[in-house]
Amino acid sequence: MAAAGSLVTDAVVSSALEGRIAVVTVNYPPVNALGAAVRQGVSLAITQAEQDAAVGAIVLVCEGRTFFAGADITEFGKRMIEPSLRAMLAQIENATKPVIAAIHGTALGGGLETALVAHYRVGVPSARVGLPEVNLGLLPGAGGTQRLPRVIGVEKALDLMTSGALLAAGPALTMGLFDELVEEGELRKGAINFANKVLDERRPLVKVRHRSGKLDEARANPKLFTDFRKANAKRFRGFKAPENIIRSVEGALQLSFDEGMARERELFDELLQDSQSAAMRHVFFAERQAAKIDDVEPDTPTLPIAKVGVIGAGTMGSGIVMNFLNAGIPSVIVETKQEALDRGLGLIRKNYENTAAKGKMKAEYIEIRMGLLTPSLALEDLADCDLIIEAVFENINVKKEVFAKLDKIAKPGAILATNTSYLDVEVIAAATSRPASVIGLHFFSPANIMKLLEIVRTNYTALPIVATAAKLAKTIGKVGVTVGNGFGFVGNRILAARDREVNKLLLEGATPSEIDRVLYEFGFPMGHLQMRDLVGLDVGWDRETSASSTVREILNEMGRHGQKSGGGYYDYDEQRNPTPSPIAAKVIADFAANQGVAQRNVSEDEVRDRVLYAMVNEGARILDDKIAVRASDIDIVWITGYGWPRYRGGPMFWADLEGLPKILARLKELEAAHGADFTPSPLIERLVSEGRGFVERQ
Ligand code: 3HC
Ligand code: NAI
């Protein structure tokens, strides 16, 4: 073998000759996004390798944690620096020497599109590939919609592209996307060996664009696209990217390759200019920004969490503990009575069994996970836990009592957390002799599934405790958002504002279906009252003190607790389908009469403005009160915890799109008609006077 020689050397792209193979290595941390420097470097390296008679084939490989993670998202909307990604890909595809993409980590978006113009693809077994542009409100715009269907088939490609899901190396090999898998950790060597084999065997320059077999299969099923649209109608509702992806793939079947590429480009540009993509790109960065806490530095110490305790095995406690079992962390769960403990353990086991039955978890993991859990009736069993999370009844006295006891039991340095929904974490902390160790960890139901974790810091919480909580959120796969201590924190405070407005609208004459339709059409998975019925109207309702003082109390007193009891704001059939309820309508009308509220026709526009603007105004007040440090954190809370449609970017981003001057003017009208609930927050007044929006404010 000839000695390795250096062809191009640059910090970003370097090229070395290994025998007759030019190994082009990209090193552009953190994720090798295909920014201008990468495109220029790769393009130059390919040109040089083409010109160099000593080079027989080219291996394209990346340093660091991953193969190209896609186009550089920060470049979208800016002036393009040559060569474009498409030009770089055309150069690779048209190279006269075989190009082999060598893949590790995740080849995503433009990264996979790069691999798809290579003549061959090899990868390590842990590699994964995908076209997740849909998560940015886009479509794969560098040939992905034209090439992926040609390799793995139209239906599979549609599934991957519209869901953004990743494909593991194993299935990718079976589907022919990879030509060979090489030993883990030996990618470079494996790819060079493969390249030599290609040369020895005089294998051709295979171009995906010339494959048509899979497209012919799809042409044989004319209903394919209609069926796909129909099957996913609910999921794609209101969201433009999936429809453009489908249309682009239709183009692959109907048009020549070049025409298909042109169609793809048009459909991509259309999405890129749309506010949905702007919203989703905002969410992408906002989610990562949320993980950054102003005063937490890389060297802020964090505490090891080797054992976790959870108090209360009800709805929340049983879900919360599963997060730790799933992460392999031994945990203790404490209840007051054996019966409640058994019920909680039963819930956890059943949950795992269901997951295994759906094929989402191997059956042997049920016992492995349950084996990490110690059930107990004694708080003393939490003595050696590093983190203890309380999830008992939402009652300040009960919580104070639990924390006072815990203070005597928990080891020094242990983190004491509460999962309270609304209560004052500082008051709870004051029940202990160590308020610096107390923090709120607010999970969302179902706690083993929902991605959001509000991390509530008080004026006393020590920095390492906050840093540990943020790190822990990542460990258990949550999106942690650090918030301040105040009624309902961020999420529930805005929910309470929405609830207040919905209740007023009900009394004024808007029906549950009318209110919910506005929210559903906006893109929420369900309306406010449907959600209330689903959660249960009796959650947080105290039978003892109930005094028929709200519609909800009256419905509860009548035994109408929501879906589970067959009725709440709606009536439900056996399949739990909602229908408008004459009984609830009468309760509402009678209550309104009692309160002296005249019922009238309320327009959809009024519902929309009052409900959504009330939320935005509350978000602004949250910023005024410094309960959230960034507007984008509020967006992340509502997207990950409450079903705000991602393609609308969260309430604060949406408010900017709507226009703050417009919102301010409408809030003033609503204030005149309905009083102080609509008094514009000082922040909105200030931003409008400065001609700014919430999100630019960062
Ligand atoms: N462009 C620019 N920056 C990117 C990026 C991209 N494509 N992908 C990630 N980054 C940045 C992140 O913003 C983050 O920056 P920060 O450290 O300043 O916050 C940093 O890289 C690390 O990212 P993560 O924290 O997400 O790292 P992980 O290791 O958790 O995840 C990943 C890595 C799976 C690659 C994940 O970052 C990811 O999913 N990236 C986006 C992939 C994607 O959507 N690709 C398609 C892009 S669009 C496209 O290719 C269009 C084409 O079809 C024309
Ligand atoms: P739950 O009523 O289902 O469970 C509470 C459990 O705590 C019961 O099993 C009870 O026996 C147990 N318990 C009470 N006192 C105890 C003690 N001293 N020691 C040990 N166990 C004790 O209530 P849920 O819904 O799980 O709520 C728990 C907490 O989580 C509340 O603070 C609630 O506000 C909060 N929360 C609830 C959410 C929900 O959607 N249900 C969402 C987020 C937070």
Short mmCIF file of N, CA and C and ligand atoms in Angstrom, two decimals, residues 311-317 334-336 340 343 379 390-395 398-399 402 405 419-422 442-445 535 539, ligand 2:
data_model
loop_
_atom_site.label_atom_id
_atom_site.label_comp_id
_atom_site.label_asym_id
_atom_site.label_seq_id
_atom_site.Cartn_x
_atom_site.Cartn_y
_atom_site.Cartn_z
N ILE A 311 -42.57 9.85 46.37
CA ILE A 311 -43.58 9.73 47.42
C ILE A 311 -44.96 9.90 46.80
N GLY A 312 -45.78 8.88 46.94
CA GLY A 312 -47.10 8.88 46.33
C GLY A 312 -47.06 8.04 45.07
N ALA A 313 -47.94 7.02 45.02
CA ALA A 313 -47.96 6.14 43.83
C ALA A 313 -49.29 6.30 43.11
N GLY A 314 -49.77 7.54 43.06
CA GLY A 314 -51.02 7.82 42.34
C GLY A 314 -50.74 8.01 40.87
N THR A 315 -51.60 8.78 40.21
CA THR A 315 -51.47 9.02 38.77
C THR A 315 -50.06 9.49 38.44
N MET A 316 -49.60 10.50 39.16
CA MET A 316 -48.32 11.10 38.81
C MET A 316 -47.13 10.29 39.32
N GLY A 317 -47.14 9.92 40.61
CA GLY A 317 -45.99 9.22 41.19
C GLY A 317 -45.64 7.97 40.40
N VAL A 334 -42.94 5.27 47.75
CA VAL A 334 -43.52 5.17 49.09
C VAL A 334 -44.99 5.60 49.06
N GLU A 335 -45.81 4.83 49.72
CA GLU A 335 -47.23 5.15 49.87
C GLU A 335 -47.61 5.06 51.34
N THR A 336 -48.84 5.49 51.64
CA THR A 336 -49.27 5.41 53.04
C THR A 336 -49.94 4.07 53.34
N ALA A 340 -52.92 1.28 48.26
CA ALA A 340 -52.54 2.33 47.30
C ALA A 340 -51.22 1.96 46.62
N ARG A 343 -51.89 -0.68 44.06
CA ARG A 343 -52.55 -0.10 42.89
C ARG A 343 -51.52 0.60 41.99
N LEU A 379 -41.35 6.20 54.90
CA LEU A 379 -40.51 7.28 54.36
C LEU A 379 -39.03 7.05 54.69
N GLU A 390 -41.72 14.36 45.59
CA GLU A 390 -43.01 14.21 46.26
C GLU A 390 -44.13 14.39 45.25
N ALA A 391 -45.07 13.43 45.23
CA ALA A 391 -46.25 13.53 44.34
C ALA A 391 -47.49 13.10 45.11
N VAL A 392 -47.71 13.73 46.28
CA VAL A 392 -48.90 13.40 47.08
C VAL A 392 -49.99 14.41 46.72
N PHE A 393 -51.12 14.36 47.49
CA PHE A 393 -52.25 15.23 47.14
C PHE A 393 -51.83 16.68 47.05
N GLU A 394 -52.56 17.43 46.21
CA GLU A 394 -52.27 18.85 46.01
C GLU A 394 -52.87 19.64 47.18
N ASN A 395 -52.22 19.56 48.31
CA ASN A 395 -52.71 20.26 49.49
C ASN A 395 -51.49 20.74 50.27
N VAL A 398 -50.61 19.02 53.61
CA VAL A 398 -50.10 17.64 53.44
C VAL A 398 -48.65 17.72 52.95
N LYS A 399 -48.40 18.61 51.99
CA LYS A 399 -47.04 18.69 51.44
C LYS A 399 -46.05 19.19 52.48
N VAL A 402 -45.20 16.37 54.78
CA VAL A 402 -44.31 15.40 54.14
C VAL A 402 -42.87 15.94 54.12
N LYS A 405 -41.12 15.92 57.52
CA LYS A 405 -40.67 14.56 57.88
C LYS A 405 -39.43 14.19 57.06
N ASN A 419 -43.73 17.84 43.04
CA ASN A 419 -44.38 17.83 41.72
C ASN A 419 -45.65 18.69 41.73
N THR A 420 -45.72 19.59 42.68
CA THR A 420 -46.95 20.40 42.78
C THR A 420 -47.31 21.09 41.46
N SER A 421 -48.61 21.24 41.23
CA SER A 421 -49.09 21.88 40.00
C SER A 421 -49.16 23.39 40.14
N TYR A 422 -49.53 23.85 41.34
CA TYR A 422 -49.80 25.28 41.51
C TYR A 422 -49.20 25.87 42.78
N HIS A 442 -41.89 19.67 37.96
CA HIS A 442 -43.28 19.55 37.56
C HIS A 442 -43.40 18.73 36.29
N PHE A 443 -43.82 17.47 36.50
CA PHE A 443 -44.03 16.55 35.37
C PHE A 443 -45.46 16.74 34.86
N PHE A 444 -45.70 16.24 33.66
CA PHE A 444 -47.03 16.35 33.05
C PHE A 444 -47.60 14.97 32.81
N SER A 445 -48.89 14.86 32.87
CA SER A 445 -49.55 13.56 32.80
C SER A 445 -49.81 13.15 31.35
N VAL A 535 -59.39 14.75 31.29
CA VAL A 535 -58.60 14.70 32.52
C VAL A 535 -59.50 14.29 33.69
N VAL A 539 -60.72 16.13 39.16
CA VAL A 539 -59.32 16.25 39.57
C VAL A 539 -59.13 17.60 40.26
P1 NAI B 2 -53.30 11.09 43.11
O1 NAI B 2 -54.42 11.35 44.05
O2 NAI B 2 -53.53 10.21 41.94
O3 NAI B 2 -52.07 10.47 43.92
C1 NAI B 2 -51.63 10.96 45.14
C2 NAI B 2 -51.10 9.75 45.91
O4 NAI B 2 -50.37 10.21 47.03
C3 NAI B 2 -52.20 8.85 46.44
O5 NAI B 2 -51.97 7.53 45.98
C4 NAI B 2 -52.04 8.93 47.95
O6 NAI B 2 -52.32 7.72 48.62
C5 NAI B 2 -50.59 9.32 48.09
N1 NAI B 2 -50.28 10.00 49.34
C6 NAI B 2 -50.96 10.98 49.96
N2 NAI B 2 -50.31 11.37 51.07
C7 NAI B 2 -49.19 10.63 51.16
C8 NAI B 2 -48.11 10.56 52.07
N3 NAI B 2 -48.09 11.36 53.13
N4 NAI B 2 -47.13 9.70 51.84
C9 NAI B 2 -47.16 8.89 50.76
N5 NAI B 2 -48.17 8.91 49.86
C10 NAI B 2 -49.17 9.76 50.05
O7 NAI B 2 -52.76 12.51 42.66
P2 NAI B 2 -51.91 12.89 41.39
O8 NAI B 2 -52.80 13.26 40.28
O9 NAI B 2 -50.89 11.84 41.17
O10 NAI B 2 -51.20 14.22 41.86
C11 NAI B 2 -50.09 14.24 42.71
C12 NAI B 2 -49.41 15.59 42.65
O11 NAI B 2 -49.01 15.83 41.32
C13 NAI B 2 -50.30 16.75 43.03
O12 NAI B 2 -49.53 17.72 43.67
C14 NAI B 2 -50.79 17.27 41.69
O13 NAI B 2 -51.14 18.62 41.71
C15 NAI B 2 -49.55 17.06 40.86
N6 NAI B 2 -49.77 16.96 39.41
C16 NAI B 2 -50.83 16.27 38.90
C17 NAI B 2 -51.02 16.18 37.54
C18 NAI B 2 -52.16 15.40 36.97
O14 NAI B 2 -52.44 15.56 35.77
N7 NAI B 2 -52.81 14.54 37.70
C19 NAI B 2 -50.09 16.84 36.60
C20 NAI B 2 -48.95 17.45 37.24
C21 NAI B 2 -48.84 17.53 38.60
#
